[in-house]
Coordinates of C-alpha atoms and ligand atoms in Angstrom, one line a residue:
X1462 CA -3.6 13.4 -21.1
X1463 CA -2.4 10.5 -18.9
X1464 CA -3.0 7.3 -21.3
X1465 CA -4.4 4.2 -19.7
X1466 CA -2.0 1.8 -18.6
X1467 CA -1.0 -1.2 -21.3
X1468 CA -1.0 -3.7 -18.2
X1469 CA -1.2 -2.8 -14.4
X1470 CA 0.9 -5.6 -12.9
X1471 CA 0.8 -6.2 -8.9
X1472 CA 2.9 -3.5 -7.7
X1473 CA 1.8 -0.8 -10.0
X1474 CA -1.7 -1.8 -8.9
X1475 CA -0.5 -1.4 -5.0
X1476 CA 1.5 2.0 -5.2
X1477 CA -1.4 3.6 -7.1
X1478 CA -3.1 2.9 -3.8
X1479 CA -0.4 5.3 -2.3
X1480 CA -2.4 8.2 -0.1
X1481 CA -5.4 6.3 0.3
X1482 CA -3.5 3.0 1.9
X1483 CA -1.2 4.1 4.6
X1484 CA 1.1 0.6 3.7
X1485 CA 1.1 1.4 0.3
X1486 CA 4.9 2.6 -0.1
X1487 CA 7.8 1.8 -2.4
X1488 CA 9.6 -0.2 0.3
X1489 CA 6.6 -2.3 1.0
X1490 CA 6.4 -2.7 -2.9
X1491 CA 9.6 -4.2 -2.8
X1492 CA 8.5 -6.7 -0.5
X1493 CA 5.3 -7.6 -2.3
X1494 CA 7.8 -7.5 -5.6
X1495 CA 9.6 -10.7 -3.2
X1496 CA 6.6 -12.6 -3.2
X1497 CA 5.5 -12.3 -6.5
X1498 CA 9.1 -13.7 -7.9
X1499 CA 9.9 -16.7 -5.2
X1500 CA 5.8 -17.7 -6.7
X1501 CA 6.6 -17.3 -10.6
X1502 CA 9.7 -19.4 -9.9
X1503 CA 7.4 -21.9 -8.1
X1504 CA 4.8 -21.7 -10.9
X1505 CA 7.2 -22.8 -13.1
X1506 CA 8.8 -25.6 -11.0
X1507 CA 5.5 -26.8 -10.6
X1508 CA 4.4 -26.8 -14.3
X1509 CA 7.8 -28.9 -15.4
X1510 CA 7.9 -31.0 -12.1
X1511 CA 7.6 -34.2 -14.0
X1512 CA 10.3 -33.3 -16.1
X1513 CA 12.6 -31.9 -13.6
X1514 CA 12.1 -35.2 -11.5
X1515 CA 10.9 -33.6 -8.3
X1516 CA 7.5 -34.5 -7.9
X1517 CA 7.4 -37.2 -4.7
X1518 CA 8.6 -37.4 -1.2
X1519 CA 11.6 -36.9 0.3
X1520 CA 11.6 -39.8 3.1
X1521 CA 11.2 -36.8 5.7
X1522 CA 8.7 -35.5 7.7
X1523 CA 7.8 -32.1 8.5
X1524 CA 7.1 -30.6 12.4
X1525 CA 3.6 -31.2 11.2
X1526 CA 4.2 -34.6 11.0
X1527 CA 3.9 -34.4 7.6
X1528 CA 5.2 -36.2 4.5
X1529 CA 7.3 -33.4 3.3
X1530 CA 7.5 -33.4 -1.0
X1531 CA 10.4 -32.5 -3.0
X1532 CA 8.6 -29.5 -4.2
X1533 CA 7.4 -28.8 -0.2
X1534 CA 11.4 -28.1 0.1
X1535 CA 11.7 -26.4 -3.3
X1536 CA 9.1 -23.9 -2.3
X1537 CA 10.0 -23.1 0.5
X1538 CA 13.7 -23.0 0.0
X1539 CA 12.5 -20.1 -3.1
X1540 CA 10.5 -18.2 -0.6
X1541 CA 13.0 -17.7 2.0
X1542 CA 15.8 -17.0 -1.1
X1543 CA 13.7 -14.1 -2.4
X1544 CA 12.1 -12.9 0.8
X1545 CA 15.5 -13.2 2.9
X1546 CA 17.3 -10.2 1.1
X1547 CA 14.6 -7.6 0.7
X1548 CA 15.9 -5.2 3.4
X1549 CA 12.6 -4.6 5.5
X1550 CA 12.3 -8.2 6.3
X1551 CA 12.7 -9.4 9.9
X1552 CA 11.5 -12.7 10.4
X1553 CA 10.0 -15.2 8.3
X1554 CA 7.8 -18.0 9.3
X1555 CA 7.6 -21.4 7.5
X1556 CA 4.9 -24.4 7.5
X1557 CA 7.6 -26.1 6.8
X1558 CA 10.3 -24.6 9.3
X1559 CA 10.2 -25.7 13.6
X1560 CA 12.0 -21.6 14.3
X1561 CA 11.0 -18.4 12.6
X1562 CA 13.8 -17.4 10.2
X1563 CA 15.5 -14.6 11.8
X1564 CA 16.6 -12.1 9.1
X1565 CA 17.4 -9.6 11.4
X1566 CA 16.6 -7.4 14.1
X1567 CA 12.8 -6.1 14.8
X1568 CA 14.0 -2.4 14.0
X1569 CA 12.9 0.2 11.3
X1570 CA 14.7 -1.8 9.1
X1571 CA 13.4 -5.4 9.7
X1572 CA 9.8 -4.1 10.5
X1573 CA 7.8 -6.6 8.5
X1574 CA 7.2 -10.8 9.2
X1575 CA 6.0 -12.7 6.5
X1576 CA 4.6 -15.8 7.4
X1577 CA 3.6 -18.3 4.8
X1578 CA 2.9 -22.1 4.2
X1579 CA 5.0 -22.3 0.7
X1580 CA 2.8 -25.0 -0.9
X1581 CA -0.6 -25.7 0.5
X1582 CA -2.2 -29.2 -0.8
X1583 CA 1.2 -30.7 -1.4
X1584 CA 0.2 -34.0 -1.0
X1585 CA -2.2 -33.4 -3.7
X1586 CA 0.6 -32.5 -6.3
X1587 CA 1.4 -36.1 -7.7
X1588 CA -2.3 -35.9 -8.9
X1589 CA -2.1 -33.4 -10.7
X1590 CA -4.5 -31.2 -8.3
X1591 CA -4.5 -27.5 -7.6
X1592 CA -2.0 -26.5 -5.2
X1593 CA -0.9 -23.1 -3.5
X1594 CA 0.5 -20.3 -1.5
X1595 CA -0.5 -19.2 1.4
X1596 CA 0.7 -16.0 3.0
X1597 CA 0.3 -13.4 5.3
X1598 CA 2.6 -9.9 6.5
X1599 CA 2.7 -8.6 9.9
X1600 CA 4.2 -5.5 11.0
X1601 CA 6.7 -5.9 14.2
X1602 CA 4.6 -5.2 17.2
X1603 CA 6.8 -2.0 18.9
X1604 CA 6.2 -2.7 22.5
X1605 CA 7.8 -6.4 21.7
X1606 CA 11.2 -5.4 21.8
X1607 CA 14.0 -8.3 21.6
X1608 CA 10.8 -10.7 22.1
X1609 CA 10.3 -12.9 19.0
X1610 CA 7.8 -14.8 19.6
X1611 CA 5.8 -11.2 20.6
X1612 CA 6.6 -10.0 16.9
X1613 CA 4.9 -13.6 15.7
X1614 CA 2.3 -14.3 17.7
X1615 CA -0.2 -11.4 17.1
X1616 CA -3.7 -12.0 16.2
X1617 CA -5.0 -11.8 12.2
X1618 CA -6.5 -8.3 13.1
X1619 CA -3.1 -7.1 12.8
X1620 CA -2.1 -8.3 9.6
X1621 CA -0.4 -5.5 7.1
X1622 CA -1.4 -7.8 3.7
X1623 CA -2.4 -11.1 3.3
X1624 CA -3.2 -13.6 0.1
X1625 CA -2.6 -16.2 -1.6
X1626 CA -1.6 -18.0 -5.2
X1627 CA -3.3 -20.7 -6.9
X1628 CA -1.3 -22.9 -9.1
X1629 CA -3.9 -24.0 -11.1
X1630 CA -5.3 -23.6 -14.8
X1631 CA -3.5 -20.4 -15.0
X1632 CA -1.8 -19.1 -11.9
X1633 CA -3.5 -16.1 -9.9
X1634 CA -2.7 -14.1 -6.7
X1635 CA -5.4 -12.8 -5.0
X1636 CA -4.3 -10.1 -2.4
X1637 CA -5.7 -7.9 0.5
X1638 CA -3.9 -5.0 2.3
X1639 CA -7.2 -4.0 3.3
X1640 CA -9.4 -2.1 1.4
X1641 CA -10.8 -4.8 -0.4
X1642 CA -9.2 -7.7 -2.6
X1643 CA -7.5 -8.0 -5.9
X1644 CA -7.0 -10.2 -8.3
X1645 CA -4.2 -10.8 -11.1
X1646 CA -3.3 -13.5 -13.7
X1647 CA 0.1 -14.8 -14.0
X1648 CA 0.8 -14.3 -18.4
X1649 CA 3.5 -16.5 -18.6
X1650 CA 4.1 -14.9 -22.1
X1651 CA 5.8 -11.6 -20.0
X1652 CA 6.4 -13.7 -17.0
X1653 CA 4.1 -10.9 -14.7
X1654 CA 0.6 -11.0 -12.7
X1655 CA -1.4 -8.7 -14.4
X1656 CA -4.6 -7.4 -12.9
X1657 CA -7.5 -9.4 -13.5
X1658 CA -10.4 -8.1 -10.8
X1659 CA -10.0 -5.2 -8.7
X1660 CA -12.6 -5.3 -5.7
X1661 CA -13.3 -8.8 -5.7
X1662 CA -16.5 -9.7 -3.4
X1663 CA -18.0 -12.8 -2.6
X1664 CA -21.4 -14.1 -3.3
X1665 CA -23.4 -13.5 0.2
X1666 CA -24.9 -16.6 -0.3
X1667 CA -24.1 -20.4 -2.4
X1668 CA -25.3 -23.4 -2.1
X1669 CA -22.3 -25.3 -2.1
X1670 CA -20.7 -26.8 1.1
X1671 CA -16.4 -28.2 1.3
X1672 CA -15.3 -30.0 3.8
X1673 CA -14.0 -33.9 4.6
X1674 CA -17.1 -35.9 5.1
X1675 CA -15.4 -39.2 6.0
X1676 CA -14.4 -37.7 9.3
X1677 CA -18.4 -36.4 9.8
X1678 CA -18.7 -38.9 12.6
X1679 CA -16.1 -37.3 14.3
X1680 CA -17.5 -33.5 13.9
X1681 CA -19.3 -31.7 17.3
X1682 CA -22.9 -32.7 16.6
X1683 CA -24.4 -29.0 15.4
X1684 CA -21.8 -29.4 12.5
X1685 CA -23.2 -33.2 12.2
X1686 CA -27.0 -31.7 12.1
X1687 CA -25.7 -28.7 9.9
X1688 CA -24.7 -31.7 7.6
X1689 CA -27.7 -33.8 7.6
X1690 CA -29.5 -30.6 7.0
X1691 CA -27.8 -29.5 3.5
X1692 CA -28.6 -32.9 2.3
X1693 CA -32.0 -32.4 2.1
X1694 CA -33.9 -32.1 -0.6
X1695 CA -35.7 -28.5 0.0
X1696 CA -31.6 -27.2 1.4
X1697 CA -30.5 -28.4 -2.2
X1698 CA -27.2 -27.8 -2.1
X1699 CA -24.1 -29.3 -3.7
X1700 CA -20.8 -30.8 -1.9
X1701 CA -17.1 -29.6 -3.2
X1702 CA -13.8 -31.2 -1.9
X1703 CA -10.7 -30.5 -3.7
X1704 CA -8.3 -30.9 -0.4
X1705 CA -5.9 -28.2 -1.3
X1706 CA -7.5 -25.5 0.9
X1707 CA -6.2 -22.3 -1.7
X1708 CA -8.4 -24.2 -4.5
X1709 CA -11.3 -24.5 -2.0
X1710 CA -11.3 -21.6 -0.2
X1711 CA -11.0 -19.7 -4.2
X1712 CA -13.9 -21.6 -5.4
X1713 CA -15.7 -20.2 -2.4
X1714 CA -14.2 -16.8 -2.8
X1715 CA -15.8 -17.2 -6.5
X1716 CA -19.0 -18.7 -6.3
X1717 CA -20.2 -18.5 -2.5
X1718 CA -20.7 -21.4 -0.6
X1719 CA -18.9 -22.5 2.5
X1720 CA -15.2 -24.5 3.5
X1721 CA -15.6 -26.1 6.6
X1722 CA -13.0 -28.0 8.8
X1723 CA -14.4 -28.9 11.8
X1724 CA -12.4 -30.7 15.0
X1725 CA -12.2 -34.1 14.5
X1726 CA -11.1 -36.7 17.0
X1727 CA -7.8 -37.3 15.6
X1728 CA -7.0 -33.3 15.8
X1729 CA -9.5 -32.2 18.1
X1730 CA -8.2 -28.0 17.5
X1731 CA -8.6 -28.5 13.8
X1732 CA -6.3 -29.2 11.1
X1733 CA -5.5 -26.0 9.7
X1734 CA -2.5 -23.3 11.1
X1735 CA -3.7 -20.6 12.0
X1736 CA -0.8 -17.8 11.0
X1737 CA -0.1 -19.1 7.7
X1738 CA -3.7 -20.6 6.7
X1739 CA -6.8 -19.7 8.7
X1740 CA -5.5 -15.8 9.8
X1741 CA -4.6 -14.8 6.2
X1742 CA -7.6 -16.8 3.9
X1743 CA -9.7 -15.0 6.7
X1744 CA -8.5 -11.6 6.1
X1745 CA -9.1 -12.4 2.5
X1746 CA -12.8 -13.3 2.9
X1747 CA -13.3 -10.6 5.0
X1748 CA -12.0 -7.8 2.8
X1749 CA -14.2 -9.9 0.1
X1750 CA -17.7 -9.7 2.3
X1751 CA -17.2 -13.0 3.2
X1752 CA -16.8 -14.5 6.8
X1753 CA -14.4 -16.6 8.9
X1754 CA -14.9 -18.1 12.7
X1755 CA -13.3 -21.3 14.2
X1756 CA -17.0 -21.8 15.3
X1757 CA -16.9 -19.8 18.8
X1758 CA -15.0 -16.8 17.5
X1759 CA -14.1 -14.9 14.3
X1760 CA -10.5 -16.1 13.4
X1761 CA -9.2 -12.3 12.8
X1762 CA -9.4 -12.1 16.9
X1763 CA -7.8 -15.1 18.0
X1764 CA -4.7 -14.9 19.7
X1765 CA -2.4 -17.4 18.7
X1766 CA -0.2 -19.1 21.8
X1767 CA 2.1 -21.1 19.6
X1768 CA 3.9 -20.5 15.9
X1769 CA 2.4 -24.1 14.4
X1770 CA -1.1 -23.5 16.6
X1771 CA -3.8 -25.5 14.8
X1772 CA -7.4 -24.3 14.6
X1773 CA -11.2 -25.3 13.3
X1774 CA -12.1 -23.3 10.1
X1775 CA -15.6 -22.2 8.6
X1776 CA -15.1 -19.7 5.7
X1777 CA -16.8 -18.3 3.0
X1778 CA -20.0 -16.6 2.3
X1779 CA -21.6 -14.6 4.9
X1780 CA -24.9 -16.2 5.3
X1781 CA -23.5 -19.8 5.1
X1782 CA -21.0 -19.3 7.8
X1783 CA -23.7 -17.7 10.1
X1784 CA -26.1 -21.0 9.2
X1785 CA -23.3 -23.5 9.8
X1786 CA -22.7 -21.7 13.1
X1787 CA -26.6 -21.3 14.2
X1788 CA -26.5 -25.4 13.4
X1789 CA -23.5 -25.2 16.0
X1790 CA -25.2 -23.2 18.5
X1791 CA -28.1 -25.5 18.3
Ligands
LIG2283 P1 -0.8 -28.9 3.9 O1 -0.6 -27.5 4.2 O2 0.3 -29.8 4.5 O3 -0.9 -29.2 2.4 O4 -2.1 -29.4 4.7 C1 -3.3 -28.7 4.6 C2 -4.3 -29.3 3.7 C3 -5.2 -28.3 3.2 O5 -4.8 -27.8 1.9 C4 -6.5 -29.0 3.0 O6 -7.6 -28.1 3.2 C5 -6.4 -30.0 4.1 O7 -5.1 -30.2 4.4 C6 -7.0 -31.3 3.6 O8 -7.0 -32.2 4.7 P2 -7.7 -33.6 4.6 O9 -6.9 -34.5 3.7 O10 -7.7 -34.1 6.0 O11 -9.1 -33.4 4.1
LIG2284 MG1 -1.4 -25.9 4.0

């Protein structure tokens, strides 16, 4: 008699999906295993950042044009440390970085790219606010050759494994290699993520919209209309803004509803990245029941033209991504 497993942590839960998941192998294990450590190192930096004296900026800014934090850097730093030694790692792409990381060479050995934006809602940490980790895994493309950029720039469709972690209450990974999503808990007692929900789906439905209203004037006028619609009294619904994206998007992924962020006039393709935010969330909601679209086309088929590309972003529940885009159609 085989005796149920004590705890099934991350990687125990992924090679038991060996056979049925053709990227379910010990050496891709050992990259998940990469990405679990560099995010329970930054769990912990993040719990004792006012101690450690790193919460705050660093005077730089970011190829984003961002305010880059202390802990932006820390993150970061922690994910290419743990990610750049694993052996089946190519390249790595940063939010944070201008040029892919290039481990080494796009062969049997570097077949995988991880692309990631280290901590998501940064500028949210010295409140106090949820925060995350964004990332997504691409397998080199074999007709790319030598071609870099090729290996980087494929569309969301092609993505191996995608997820995220929430820094949060208690820290949870959510993951997708297709084949639905999981869900673990970080017990800081044994210092693993240990499986909380298999098959995660979200609600089809939720009256709860997310997005930046004071830019609403700026929005294409079907997302305007959609707006002016939910606030009615027989819609009923009820607005959520966190402004760390991870905590929105899992509220969504929890409860239904829908994240929107529209073009505004100040960044008229969206605010959002689409490798490292919008392609893997997407894959996520997807493998969840859930939806994504930049509001012409579903995110999973866009194909990217440029490593920091921005895009428009409505996610989350099935129905409320096909209303917000019926408003759009108008
Ligand atoms: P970041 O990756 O630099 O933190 O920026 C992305 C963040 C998202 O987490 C969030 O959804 C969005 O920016 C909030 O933007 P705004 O402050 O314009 O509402
Ligand atoms: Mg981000």
């Amino acid at each position: 008699m085989t005796e149920k497993p004590f705890i099934k942590t991350v990687e125990r839960h992924f090679l038991e999906r060996k056979g049925r998941n053709p990227h379910a192998t010990t050496e891709f294990c050992w990259l998940l295993s990469g990405i679990t450590l560099a995010t329970k190192i930054i769990a912990s930096q993040i719990q004792r950042a006012g101690l450690l004296e790193i919460v705050g900026e660093t005077g730089k800014v970011n190829v984003q044009g961002e305010e880059v934090q202390k802990l932006d850097v820390i993150a970061n730093d922690t994910l290419v440390r743990c990610l750049g030694y694993r052996g089946n790692i190519g390249l790595l792409v940063s939010e944070e970085d201008e040029e892919p990381h290039v481990i080494q060479d796009a062969t049997a050995a570097g077949k995988y790219t991880v692309l990631f934006d280290p901590l998501d809602g940064s500028s949210n940490i010295n409140a106090n606010v949820n925060i995350g980790t964004i990332f997504s895994i691409l397998q080199h493309d074999p007709n790319a050759g030598g071609d870099i950029m090729a290996h980087v720039l494929q569309p969301g469709s092609k993505q191996v494994a995608a997820g995220y972690v929430i820094y949060g209450s208690s820290t949870v990974l959510a993951y997708t290699a297709g084949y639905g999503v999981h869900m673990f808990t970080l017990d800081p007692s044994i210092g693993a993520f240990v499986l909380a929900q298999e098959n995660v789906r979200m609600p089809t439905l939720g009256k709860t919209y997310s997005v930046n209203e004071a830019n609403s004037r700026q929005f294409p006028s079907g997302v305007q209309k959609y707006l002016d619609w939910v606030k009615t009294e027989e819609a009923g619904y009820s607005s959520r803004y966190i402004g760390s994206l991870v905590a929105d998007f899992h509220r969504t992924l929890m409860r239904g509803g829908v994240f929107l962020y529209p073009p505004t006039k100040k960044a008229p393709s969206g605010k959002l990245r689409l490798l490292y935010e919008a392609n893997p969330l997407a894959f996520v909601a997807e493998q969840a029941g859930g939806m994504a679209s930049d509001g012409q086309q579903r995110i999973l088929d866009k194909k990217p033209k440029a490593m920091h590309e921005r895009t428009p972003l409505i996610i989350g529940s099935r129905d409320e991504v096909d209303r917000v885009l019926y408003f759009m159609k108008g």
